[in-house]
């Protein structure tokens, strides 16, 4: 029981972490975008020298754009992780697949049995006559 | 007043020049270069946009790879398919799967864990290479599959392919020295499904063999089982052995073991005689001809049955009671079982015992079949026709033998039924006699000879009725004449419709049929002083043997028919 509780707790924590990652990444994209837009406005009054300011803005924009890309890739990774998690832990669908498979195999086995039975009956009928003919024929001498 | 004070303070500060300096106001402000800043910003934005576009391109290309190039082999779709067929779980960052039959009731110690990873672009796309014969003869042949983005890694000891080799062999001196070799294995990177199936098959075979080996060591039959290396040998009949071997061909080790010419193409229970390099013993080449697929299949079935029985244990009652007690044992009252039934229920046969019983039956059935067919070949008259029953079990089968004379089927048909068990044969004759024979083939042969002998006499007796002859006497176990080495001879004496001819037929299992004729009035009657009355000449004369082999006629009954006809005509 304690193990199950622990597992449940772990699962909850994992789901929360997925949620957090999603929010963080989306927030990161949004914030960085906003910052880039803010940086884009021409500022008149500044105390640092113009060249420094330009360099700083350039660098900041690059970093923020890279951050946006990273966040997007992180979102993709999150999607992959969520997919993987769903695939590995979706027991109802696994059960459904197992039921479907077992049904399929059962049907196949019934079909095979039916065919075998039909084949057996046919062969029995033929063999009976063939055996009778063979043993009373001259061909058995040449065996 | 306050304003004046403030002005005074201000003037004082300015005058002292300690805190503040007054400067002249510049007339014209320098024009800030806004267009430069604008251009710089534009360039920065451009850079940022490029970074974003590159990132987007990367994401898009990754996405299109999935949707376009590898439509059928998306990792997650493959993973889903894998999950639908195999047990998987995530431990840390790796995905582990389970090959073992533990949930189905197995208790094998091997974990059977495999690892699932994403195949790299360079590694993706191995094609399944397969060579016929690398699997068990009963396994399906692998087929080529498209590329896969999923890679499974099975433990090294489960790689390759394996099967249980079962055969029945005649006695050989070097039985302990023989070495069983599997066929070479080539395929290494197949589709994951095939790879996992192979690995699971290897695991199953290993479990089966270890179970058999354990049972072979623990059982104590009169002739102990031999467990040497990868094979178990047990004696099923004197001089007949059942050989069970585990053939596991892995990728590296097996190729080294197999020398040229050690693979047999021979048939039957032969040993190729190729000398094995390492041990110096004889090597048994495994070919499909001497491998008994039926027994292999039975072994698989038996282990499956063991799994099933151990997986479906009834719940203990009460809850603290012992596990594994069948429900039947708990039933009380009128439906409860008695002590004997309980004792019977506790006895369970091991897999080895069951397979030995099946092998014994298999061997005995084949031998019975051979004896009957050989006898049918040897004897032209009467004909022996055997019909094997379709409804049989692994340890019991049944054959019906009809003995008829060709052309006279409607006159008489002697039928007997032989039930073949593990070590014995049970014969039920047409007169209701039941005989139990041992596994020796000579016993069955003797019985059939006796039946044929009785059939001959009985058919003559039946045929006499059609011809209007009278049966004077008939005896199945004749007490007169020479003693038969085998069984009893039978005889019948017939009289012609007019009574002047008498026919005696004696049939012996070993010497065949002899026919005698006597006629009355006797030709050699001479009145004497003692017997002078003529009526005594009506007594039957001396018996003359008929040389059947020189008579015309297709078979014995045909000859008898001709003989009867001629004797009747003479009258």
XYZ file of C-alpha atoms in Angstrom:
714
model
C 0.000 0.000 0.000
C 2.787 2.358 0.959
C 4.486 1.564 -2.311
C 1.371 2.471 -4.240
C 1.031 5.673 -2.271
C 4.652 6.492 -2.999
C 4.129 5.762 -6.667
C 1.069 7.972 -6.727
C 3.028 10.722 -5.045
C 5.840 10.383 -7.558
C 3.381 10.492 -10.410
C 1.745 13.613 -9.045
C 5.128 15.260 -8.668
C 6.038 14.329 -12.223
C 2.811 15.735 -13.603
C 3.340 18.935 -11.625
C 6.862 19.228 -12.973
C 5.523 18.839 -16.507
C 3.008 21.564 -15.828
C 5.654 23.802 -14.361
C 7.957 23.239 -17.311
C 5.149 24.163 -19.683
C 4.325 27.353 -17.839
C 7.959 28.334 -17.424
C 8.724 27.839 -21.068
C 5.692 29.716 -22.310
C 6.407 32.488 -19.840
C 10.001 32.592 -20.942
C 8.977 32.973 -24.581
C 6.527 35.700 -23.747
C 8.862 37.605 -21.454
C 11.733 37.475 -23.850
C 9.536 38.637 -26.676
C 8.244 41.509 -24.608
C 11.743 42.476 -23.650
C 12.859 42.424 -27.255
C 9.964 44.657 -28.202
C 10.803 46.990 -25.360
C 14.425 47.124 -26.416
C 13.361 48.029 -29.922
C 12.154 51.481 -28.989
C 14.596 54.311 -29.569
C 15.626 55.862 -26.287
C 16.624 59.499 -26.179
C 17.874 60.079 -22.755
C 20.595 57.836 -21.580
C 23.594 58.249 -19.397
C 25.812 55.556 -20.991
C 27.518 56.216 -24.192
C 25.668 55.513 -27.385
C 27.970 52.826 -28.686
C 27.886 50.857 -25.472
C 24.160 51.055 -25.438
C 23.922 49.768 -28.986
C 26.208 46.863 -28.223
C 24.284 46.042 -25.109
C 20.963 46.074 -26.915
C 22.360 43.909 -29.668
C 23.726 41.392 -27.234
C 20.590 41.375 -25.151
C 18.422 40.804 -28.205
C 20.569 37.885 -29.320
C 20.411 36.279 -25.923
C 16.713 36.785 -25.631
C 16.077 35.354 -29.099
C 18.208 32.350 -28.236
C 16.269 31.972 -25.025
C 13.063 31.921 -27.005
C 14.437 29.206 -29.266
C 15.624 27.207 -26.280
C 12.223 27.510 -24.656
C 10.561 26.350 -27.867
C 12.836 23.346 -28.058
C 12.216 22.659 -24.434
C 8.503 22.676 -25.236
C 9.096 20.137 -27.966
C 11.024 17.994 -25.541
C 8.174 18.352 -23.099
C 5.740 17.177 -25.740
C 7.966 14.150 -26.403
C 8.211 13.441 -22.677
C 4.480 13.739 -22.186
C 3.890 11.432 -25.141
C 6.326 8.929 -23.732
C 4.765 9.155 -20.322
C 1.317 8.678 -21.777
C 2.412 5.707 -23.853
C 4.108 4.019 -20.940
C 1.394 4.676 -18.390
C -1.801 4.512 -20.375
C -3.012 1.252 -18.944
C -6.572 1.390 -20.273
C -5.317 1.537 -23.851
C -2.803 -1.233 -23.136
C -5.580 -3.339 -21.688
C -7.664 -2.626 -24.723
C -4.801 -3.662 -26.987
C -4.321 -6.851 -25.001
C -8.024 -7.651 -25.176
C -8.017 -6.956 -28.879
C -4.976 -9.148 -29.400
C -6.374 -11.974 -27.358
C -9.650 -11.745 -29.273
C -7.739 -11.833 -32.523
C -5.718 -14.837 -31.496
C -8.768 -16.594 -30.148
C -10.574 -16.058 -33.420
C -7.551 -17.298 -35.301
C -7.281 -20.348 -33.121
C -10.977 -21.131 -33.563
C -10.618 -20.731 -37.306
C -7.568 -22.948 -37.374
C -9.361 -25.536 -35.273
C -12.330 -25.487 -37.600
C -10.133 -25.880 -40.629
C -8.178 -28.655 -39.002
C -11.339 -30.449 -38.037
C -12.689 -30.197 -41.552
C -9.371 -31.373 -42.916
C -9.299 -34.224 -40.459
C -12.773 -35.388 -41.422
C -11.961 -35.237 -45.096
C -8.707 -37.026 -44.634
C -10.277 -39.664 -42.436
C -12.903 -40.415 -45.027
C -10.344 -40.576 -47.808
C -7.750 -42.446 -45.829
C -10.177 -45.128 -44.828
C -10.848 -45.955 -48.433
C -7.231 -45.535 -49.420
C -6.037 -47.843 -46.683
C -8.567 -50.439 -47.698
C -7.530 -50.183 -51.334
C -3.851 -50.086 -50.613
C -3.757 -53.156 -48.447
C -5.774 -55.140 -50.950
C -3.801 -53.962 -53.953
C -0.715 -55.366 -55.569
C 1.189 -52.111 -54.991
C 1.977 -52.896 -51.405
C 4.296 -55.635 -52.676
C 6.500 -53.050 -54.254
C 6.914 -51.067 -51.082
C 10.973 87.854 4.494
C 11.328 84.128 3.946
C 12.010 84.649 0.269
C 14.731 87.162 1.062
C 16.378 84.633 3.395
C 16.356 81.975 0.727
C 17.863 84.357 -1.815
C 20.552 85.216 0.656
C 21.445 81.574 1.243
C 21.567 80.881 -2.451
C 23.817 83.822 -3.155
C 26.108 82.696 -0.346
C 26.424 79.172 -1.717
C 27.153 80.430 -5.207
C 29.672 82.867 -3.869
C 31.590 80.334 -1.811
C 31.763 77.890 -4.799
C 32.065 74.981 -2.498
C 28.848 73.278 -3.377
C 27.726 74.632 -6.658
C 29.197 76.257 -9.733
C 27.120 78.332 -12.027
C 27.690 77.719 -15.662
C 26.617 79.555 -18.644
C 23.651 78.160 -20.593
C 24.639 76.795 -23.946
C 22.765 78.321 -26.713
C 22.539 75.376 -29.221
C 22.157 71.707 -28.212
C 24.076 69.175 -30.307
C 21.712 67.159 -32.478
C 21.554 63.491 -31.245
C 22.314 61.002 -34.005
C 19.020 59.148 -33.802
C 19.297 57.588 -37.211
C 22.461 55.761 -36.040
C 20.653 54.326 -33.075
C 17.759 53.430 -35.289
C 20.011 51.580 -37.681
C 21.768 49.774 -34.853
C 18.428 48.702 -33.419
C 17.304 47.502 -36.784
C 20.438 45.435 -37.127
C 20.009 43.969 -33.678
C 16.426 43.075 -34.418
C 17.534 41.498 -37.621
C 20.049 39.374 -35.771
C 17.452 38.320 -33.251
C 15.022 37.512 -36.034
C 17.643 35.390 -37.733
C 18.234 33.416 -34.579
C 14.516 32.898 -34.189
C 14.137 31.866 -37.814
C 16.994 29.385 -37.559
C 15.438 27.900 -34.464
C 12.072 27.701 -36.149
C 13.668 26.061 -39.170
C 15.287 23.469 -36.966
C 11.988 22.723 -35.268
C 10.179 22.600 -38.580
C 12.714 20.264 -40.120
C 12.497 17.991 -37.088
C 8.739 17.989 -37.438
C 8.759 17.335 -41.171
C 11.213 14.475 -40.633
C 8.635 12.872 -38.465
C 5.694 13.488 -40.729
C 7.247 13.070 -44.138
C 10.399 10.988 -44.209
C 9.695 8.439 -41.545
C 5.991 8.256 -41.512
C 5.858 4.643 -40.423
C 8.702 4.762 -38.031
C 8.035 7.592 -35.665
C 9.640 6.786 -32.370
C 6.500 7.334 -30.370
C 4.320 5.332 -32.699
C 6.816 2.514 -32.557
C 6.975 2.861 -28.804
C 3.216 2.642 -28.663
C 3.263 -0.526 -30.719
C 5.979 -1.909 -28.508
C 3.993 -1.007 -25.430
C 0.927 -2.759 -26.781
C 2.852 -5.998 -27.055
C 5.447 -5.869 -24.316
C 5.693 -4.684 -20.749
C 7.657 -1.437 -20.440
C 8.504 0.919 -17.642
C 10.606 3.999 -17.247
C 13.423 3.896 -14.754
C 15.182 7.224 -14.529
C 15.800 8.314 -18.065
C 15.831 4.891 -19.669
C 12.962 2.713 -20.761
C 13.205 -0.888 -19.661
C 11.113 -3.766 -20.880
C 10.431 -7.201 -19.522
C 10.693 -10.358 -21.606
C 10.134 -12.890 -18.876
C 7.087 -15.061 -18.366
C 6.948 -14.105 -14.718
C 3.488 -12.614 -14.908
C 2.318 -15.756 -16.670
C 3.443 -17.962 -13.797
C 7.107 -18.567 -14.467
C 9.621 -18.609 -11.639
C 12.802 -18.573 -13.661
C 15.555 -16.560 -12.055
C 16.600 -14.722 -15.202
C 15.226 -11.194 -15.219
C 14.752 -10.969 -18.972
C 15.089 -7.187 -19.041
C 15.742 -5.333 -22.260
C 16.418 -1.686 -22.939
C 14.606 0.520 -25.399
C 16.467 3.405 -26.950
C 15.913 5.782 -29.816
C 17.876 4.710 -32.830
C 20.247 7.328 -34.181
C 19.861 8.501 -37.717
C 22.963 6.656 -38.779
C 22.017 3.465 -37.049
C 18.391 3.454 -37.971
C 17.283 1.164 -40.664
C 18.776 -2.240 -40.132
C 17.189 -4.798 -42.315
C 16.325 -8.178 -40.987
C 18.727 -10.706 -42.335
C 17.599 -14.217 -41.914
C 18.746 -17.573 -43.024
C 16.346 -20.482 -43.058
C 17.246 -22.839 -40.312
C 18.495 -20.392 -37.770
C 15.356 -20.919 -35.808
C 13.768 -24.003 -34.509
C 12.324 -26.036 -37.326
C 8.890 -25.194 -36.021
C 9.445 -21.465 -35.875
C 8.250 -19.203 -38.667
C 10.789 -17.781 -41.037
C 11.582 -14.145 -40.506
C 10.672 -11.546 -43.070
C 12.260 -8.294 -44.021
C 10.801 -5.225 -42.403
C 11.150 -1.493 -43.059
C 13.451 0.690 -41.047
C 12.788 1.366 -37.431
C 13.529 4.364 -35.262
C 13.487 2.268 -32.168
C 16.290 0.122 -30.963
C 16.042 -2.634 -28.412
C 19.012 -4.072 -26.592
C 18.556 -7.532 -25.172
C 20.977 -9.162 -22.727
C 23.885 -10.917 -24.392
C 22.863 -14.333 -23.091
C 19.453 -14.022 -24.757
C 20.753 -13.100 -28.161
C 20.614 -15.516 -31.039
C 18.054 -18.220 -31.365
C 17.401 -21.377 -29.454
C 15.272 -24.430 -29.548
C 14.880 -27.684 -27.736
C 16.104 -30.599 -29.766
C 14.289 -33.828 -29.037
C 14.966 -37.181 -30.628
C 14.623 -40.851 -29.886
C 17.761 -42.846 -30.550
C 18.819 -46.438 -30.522
C 21.525 -47.581 -28.186
C 25.005 -46.340 -28.891
C 28.189 -46.898 -27.046
C 29.321 -43.327 -27.038
C 26.100 -41.908 -25.747
C 27.840 -39.770 -23.153
C 30.388 -38.593 -25.591
C 28.090 -37.208 -28.232
C 27.825 -33.499 -28.622
C 24.815 -31.724 -29.962
C 25.326 -28.681 -32.094
C 22.808 -26.211 -33.320
C 22.666 -24.678 -36.715
C 24.524 -21.433 -37.384
C 22.965 -18.140 -36.558
C 23.323 -15.178 -38.824
C 20.670 -12.553 -38.153
C 21.735 -9.993 -35.618
C 19.762 -6.830 -36.228
C 16.252 -7.692 -37.116
C 13.093 -5.781 -36.483
C 12.597 -5.241 -32.793
C 9.526 -7.429 -32.697
C 11.405 -10.382 -34.168
C 14.394 -9.683 -32.007
C 12.302 -9.648 -28.860
C 10.405 -12.743 -29.901
C 13.687 -14.542 -30.504
C 15.033 -13.417 -27.159
C 11.864 -14.509 -25.422
C 12.064 -17.843 -27.163
C 15.644 -18.238 -25.964
C 14.530 -17.406 -22.448
C 11.683 -19.896 -22.660
C 13.936 -22.651 -23.977
C 16.473 -21.971 -21.254
C 13.813 -22.137 -18.603
C 12.406 -25.330 -20.058
C 15.793 -26.952 -20.191
C 16.761 -25.893 -16.682
C 13.467 -27.239 -15.400
C 14.036 -30.549 -17.195
C 17.618 -30.764 -15.959
C 16.489 -30.108 -12.401
C 13.858 -32.807 -12.668
C 16.300 -35.229 -14.285
C 18.678 -34.845 -11.369
C 16.020 -35.094 -8.683
C 14.133 -38.042 -10.163
C 15.410 -41.486 -9.363
C 14.308 -43.948 -12.007
C 15.806 -47.488 -12.247
C 18.100 -46.285 -15.007
C 19.220 -42.806 -13.996
C 18.921 -39.909 -16.405
C 22.122 -38.453 -17.727
C 22.559 -34.709 -17.698
C 25.726 -33.807 -19.558
C 26.385 -30.312 -20.796
C 23.433 -29.115 -22.785
C 21.704 -32.467 -23.089
C 19.589 -34.841 -21.070
C 19.457 -38.511 -21.938
C 16.911 -40.835 -20.467
C 16.155 -44.446 -21.238
C 12.601 -45.046 -22.336
C 12.919 -48.695 -23.325
C 15.889 -51.048 -23.074
C 18.289 -49.774 -25.694
C 16.117 -46.833 -26.698
C 16.987 -43.381 -25.435
C 15.262 -40.054 -25.428
C 17.662 -37.198 -26.051
C 16.660 -33.663 -25.117
C 19.150 -30.935 -25.872
C 19.172 -27.166 -25.688
C 20.476 -25.697 -28.915
C 21.358 -22.065 -28.500
C 23.155 -20.474 -31.382
C 24.461 -17.111 -30.416
C 26.153 -14.770 -32.788
C 29.760 -15.220 -31.845
C 30.361 -18.441 -29.982
C 28.501 -20.809 -32.227
C 30.306 -19.981 -35.392
C 33.534 -20.974 -33.776
C 32.195 -24.296 -32.638
C 30.855 -25.502 -35.917
C 33.397 -27.052 -38.166
C 32.908 -27.866 -41.803
C 30.826 -30.921 -42.411
C 29.421 -31.246 -38.958
C 25.915 -30.411 -40.070
C 24.138 -33.547 -41.006
C 21.728 -34.057 -43.772
C 21.175 -37.659 -42.818
C 17.912 -39.108 -41.728
C 16.527 -41.289 -39.025
C 18.407 -41.539 -35.781
C 21.777 -41.458 -37.402
C 24.857 -39.819 -36.109
C 26.963 -38.226 -38.750
C 30.253 -39.401 -37.401
C 31.944 -36.107 -37.927
C 34.557 -35.702 -35.276
C 34.103 -32.670 -33.093
C 37.200 -30.581 -32.770
C 37.261 -29.738 -29.110
C 36.013 -32.768 -27.261
C 36.920 -35.452 -29.736
C 33.467 -36.976 -29.324
C 30.972 -37.697 -32.008
C 28.912 -34.767 -33.170
C 25.257 -35.135 -33.765
C 24.212 -33.083 -36.683
C 20.827 -31.588 -36.232
C 18.610 -31.829 -39.178
C 14.907 -31.623 -39.480
C 14.662 -35.306 -40.185
C 15.747 -36.659 -36.827
C 14.286 -33.859 -34.779
C 10.937 -34.774 -33.314
C 8.794 -31.669 -33.648
C 5.816 -33.264 -31.983
C 7.700 -33.939 -28.789
C 9.250 -30.462 -28.873
C 5.800 -28.993 -29.176
C 4.609 -31.203 -26.325
C 7.438 -29.942 -24.138
C 6.422 -26.353 -24.847
C 2.836 -27.215 -24.072
C 3.763 -28.885 -20.812
C 5.702 -25.863 -19.605
C 2.846 -23.577 -20.621
C 0.531 -25.760 -18.618
C 2.838 -25.494 -15.620
C 2.803 -21.713 -15.976
C -0.943 -21.704 -16.173
C -1.393 -23.823 -13.077
C 1.045 -21.747 -11.051
C -0.427 -18.440 -12.251
C -4.025 -19.293 -11.505
C -3.695 -20.203 -7.874
C -6.966 -20.018 -5.981
C -7.100 -17.565 -3.135
C -6.331 -19.082 0.258
C -9.217 -19.554 2.577
C -8.983 -18.406 5.341
C -6.701 -15.639 4.225
C -3.868 -16.835 6.462
C -4.133 -20.381 5.104
C -1.559 -21.977 2.805
C -1.439 -20.751 -0.769
C -1.974 -23.151 -3.615
C -4.581 -25.411 -2.050
C -7.141 -26.294 -4.711
C -10.780 -25.515 -4.041
C -11.641 -29.167 -4.385
C -9.826 -29.971 -1.171
C -11.965 -27.584 0.797
C -15.253 -29.140 -0.210
C -16.875 -31.020 2.632
C -20.066 -32.983 3.009
C -21.525 -35.301 0.417
C -19.561 -33.717 -2.393
C -16.277 -33.914 -0.553
C -13.531 -36.155 -1.823
C -12.266 -39.185 0.042
C -8.745 -39.928 1.175
C -7.718 -41.789 -1.944
C -8.884 -39.022 -4.209
C -7.052 -36.510 -2.052
C -3.871 -38.544 -2.293
C -4.320 -38.799 -6.029
C -4.807 -35.058 -6.278
C -1.572 -34.335 -4.459
C 0.457 -36.427 -6.868
C 1.669 -34.470 -9.804
C 3.905 -35.606 -12.573
C 6.968 -33.662 -13.548
C 7.441 -32.430 -17.084
C 10.219 -34.933 -17.680
C 8.065 -37.846 -16.585
C 5.254 -36.728 -18.837
C 7.491 -36.247 -21.845
C 9.072 -39.637 -21.255
C 5.636 -41.196 -21.238
C 4.767 -39.420 -24.449
C 8.048 -40.494 -26.029
C 7.402 -44.073 -24.991
C 3.985 -43.989 -26.526
C 5.330 -42.333 -29.632
C 7.956 -44.984 -30.047
C 5.588 -47.847 -29.308
C 3.037 -46.512 -31.752
C 5.593 -46.266 -34.522
C 6.874 -49.728 -33.748
C 3.353 -51.187 -33.754
C 2.692 -49.475 -37.038
C 5.876 -50.935 -38.442
C 5.110 -54.461 -37.248
C 1.618 -54.406 -38.713
C 2.823 -52.995 -42.012
C 5.657 -55.485 -42.254
C 3.269 -58.334 -41.606
C 0.839 -56.975 -44.155
C 3.702 -56.898 -46.622
C 4.850 -60.417 -45.869
C 1.461 -62.034 -46.019
C -0.574 -61.941 -49.169
C -3.221 -64.273 -47.912
C -5.188 -63.246 -45.958
C -4.938 -59.502 -46.173
C -4.251 -57.427 -43.082
C -5.831 -53.989 -43.215
C -5.168 -51.511 -40.449
C -7.135 -48.367 -39.720
C -5.565 -45.950 -37.267
C -8.001 -44.074 -35.146
C -7.951 -40.325 -35.459
C -9.032 -39.672 -31.939
C -6.014 -40.194 -29.827
C -4.234 -38.594 -26.944
C -0.491 -38.039 -26.464
C -0.267 -41.274 -24.532
C -2.970 -43.393 -26.072
C -3.934 -44.362 -29.587
C -5.896 -47.076 -31.180
C -5.766 -49.170 -34.334
C -8.364 -51.473 -35.807
C -7.076 -54.411 -37.785
C -9.265 -56.235 -40.256
C -8.200 -59.617 -41.552
C -10.011 -60.548 -44.754
C -9.447 -62.852 -47.684
C -9.318 -61.044 -50.946
C -12.484 -61.554 -52.926
C -14.282 -63.101 -49.969
C -14.752 -60.009 -47.833
C -18.379 -60.765 -47.228
C -17.669 -64.309 -46.063
C -15.737 -63.399 -42.976
C -13.984 -60.386 -41.586
C -11.925 -60.889 -38.463
C -11.524 -57.677 -36.568
C -9.344 -56.860 -33.642
C -8.608 -53.607 -31.929
C -5.221 -52.736 -30.467
C -4.908 -49.916 -27.999
C -1.403 -48.564 -27.744
C -0.415 -47.152 -24.357
C 2.967 -46.073 -23.058
C 4.532 -49.437 -22.356
C 1.839 -51.912 -23.175
C -0.551 -52.867 -25.907
C -4.069 -53.957 -25.173
C -5.630 -56.187 -27.801
C -9.356 -56.749 -27.937
C -10.249 -59.607 -30.244
C -13.539 -60.063 -32.020
C -14.587 -62.788 -29.606
C -14.200 -60.398 -26.695
C -10.892 -61.679 -25.415
C -8.673 -58.970 -24.027
C -4.930 -59.449 -24.003
C -2.219 -57.208 -22.711
C 1.050 -57.316 -24.562
C 4.374 -55.814 -23.638
C 6.407 -53.477 -25.817
C 8.243 -56.364 -27.492
C 7.268 -56.444 -31.177
C 7.446 -60.231 -31.359
C 4.446 -60.568 -29.076
C 2.260 -58.564 -31.408
C 3.541 -60.537 -34.359
C 2.679 -63.819 -32.656
C -0.781 -62.586 -31.794
C -1.429 -61.596 -35.367
C -0.242 -64.963 -36.604
C -2.660 -66.708 -34.228
C -5.472 -64.470 -35.402
C -4.681 -65.238 -39.022
C -4.663 -68.945 -38.309
C -8.053 -68.740 -36.634
C -9.337 -66.560 -39.422
C -8.478 -69.247 -41.984
C -10.440 -71.921 -40.207
C -13.355 -69.656 -39.437
C -13.550 -68.492 -43.024
C -13.630 -72.097 -44.291
C -16.360 -72.845 -41.810
C -18.437 -69.870 -42.954
C -17.796 -70.643 -46.563
C -19.007 -74.216 -46.131
C -22.438 -72.914 -45.385
C -22.601 -71.212 -48.768
C -21.475 -74.405 -50.481
C -23.965 -76.605 -48.657
C -21.342 -78.570 -46.778
C -21.918 -79.671 -43.241
C -19.611 -78.800 -40.416
C -18.891 -81.999 -38.544
C -16.587 -80.558 -35.983
C -14.754 -77.342 -35.355
C -12.106 -76.622 -32.780
C -10.165 -73.453 -32.176
C -7.657 -74.953 -29.785
C -6.830 -78.314 -31.156
C -5.521 -80.782 -28.629
C -4.237 -83.375 -31.077
C -1.332 -83.383 -33.431
C 2.102 -81.968 -32.922
C 2.578 -79.373 -30.232
C 2.726 -75.868 -31.617
C 5.623 -73.678 -30.537
C 3.280 -70.743 -30.554
C -0.427 -70.668 -29.713
C -2.738 -73.449 -30.748
C -3.702 -74.799 -34.084
C -7.347 -74.877 -35.028
C -9.213 -77.276 -37.232
C -12.543 -77.889 -38.869
C -13.988 -81.057 -40.439
C -16.611 -80.721 -43.135
C -18.783 -83.203 -44.927
C -20.021 -82.832 -48.465
C -23.773 -82.441 -49.118
C -24.068 -86.118 -49.984
C -21.848 -87.129 -47.147
C -19.455 -89.181 -49.175
C -16.541 -86.749 -48.966
C -15.012 -85.343 -45.863
C -12.675 -82.395 -45.724
C -10.429 -81.604 -42.796
C -8.655 -78.287 -42.533
C -5.995 -77.695 -39.926
C -4.468 -74.270 -39.520
C -1.379 -73.634 -37.472
C 0.082 -70.218 -36.662
C 3.542 -71.319 -37.645
C 3.126 -74.063 -40.209
C 0.221 -72.668 -42.152
C -2.804 -74.515 -43.461
C -3.002 -78.206 -44.283
C -6.051 -79.790 -45.916
C -6.993 -83.477 -45.896
C -9.652 -85.300 -47.852
C -11.215 -88.639 -47.296
C -13.953 -90.311 -49.260
C -16.503 -93.041 -48.717
C -17.225 -95.682 -49.695
C -13.635 -96.353 -49.188
C -11.850 -97.725 -52.132
C -9.657 -100.038 -50.183
C -12.352 -101.952 -48.322
C -11.872 -105.663 -48.542
C -14.169 -107.915 -46.537
C -12.285 -110.069 -44.117
C -13.146 -112.675 -41.602
C -13.546 -110.094 -38.903
C -15.293 -107.303 -40.836
C -17.239 -108.868 -43.600
C -20.296 -106.676 -43.887
C -20.281 -104.305 -46.882
C -21.836 -101.480 -44.928
C -18.540 -100.825 -43.183
C -17.185 -99.550 -46.453
C -19.251 -96.399 -45.915
C -16.886 -95.363 -43.156
C -14.488 -92.660 -44.194
C -11.356 -93.803 -45.859
C -7.828 -92.836 -45.110
C -7.028 -89.113 -45.075
C -5.085 -87.817 -48.020
C -3.340 -84.494 -47.816
C -4.144 -82.010 -50.510
C -1.123 -80.208 -51.909
C -2.592 -76.738 -51.868
C 0.419 -75.052 -53.370
C -0.088 -77.008 -56.585
C -3.739 -76.213 -56.846
C -5.171 -73.490 -58.938
C -6.693 -70.514 -57.224
C -5.780 -67.023 -56.147
C -5.790 -67.662 -52.452
C -6.563 -70.228 -49.845
C -10.303 -69.723 -49.782
C -10.478 -69.777 -53.551
C -8.661 -73.094 -53.574
C -11.009 -74.475 -50.962
C -13.931 -73.322 -53.073
C -12.562 -75.132 -56.109
C -11.822 -78.199 -54.038
C -15.304 -78.286 -52.571
C -16.817 -77.775 -55.997
C -14.811 -80.600 -57.514
C -15.555 -82.942 -54.623
C -19.248 -82.158 -54.850
C -19.148 -82.714 -58.585
C -17.457 -86.093 -58.166
C -20.290 -87.221 -56.026
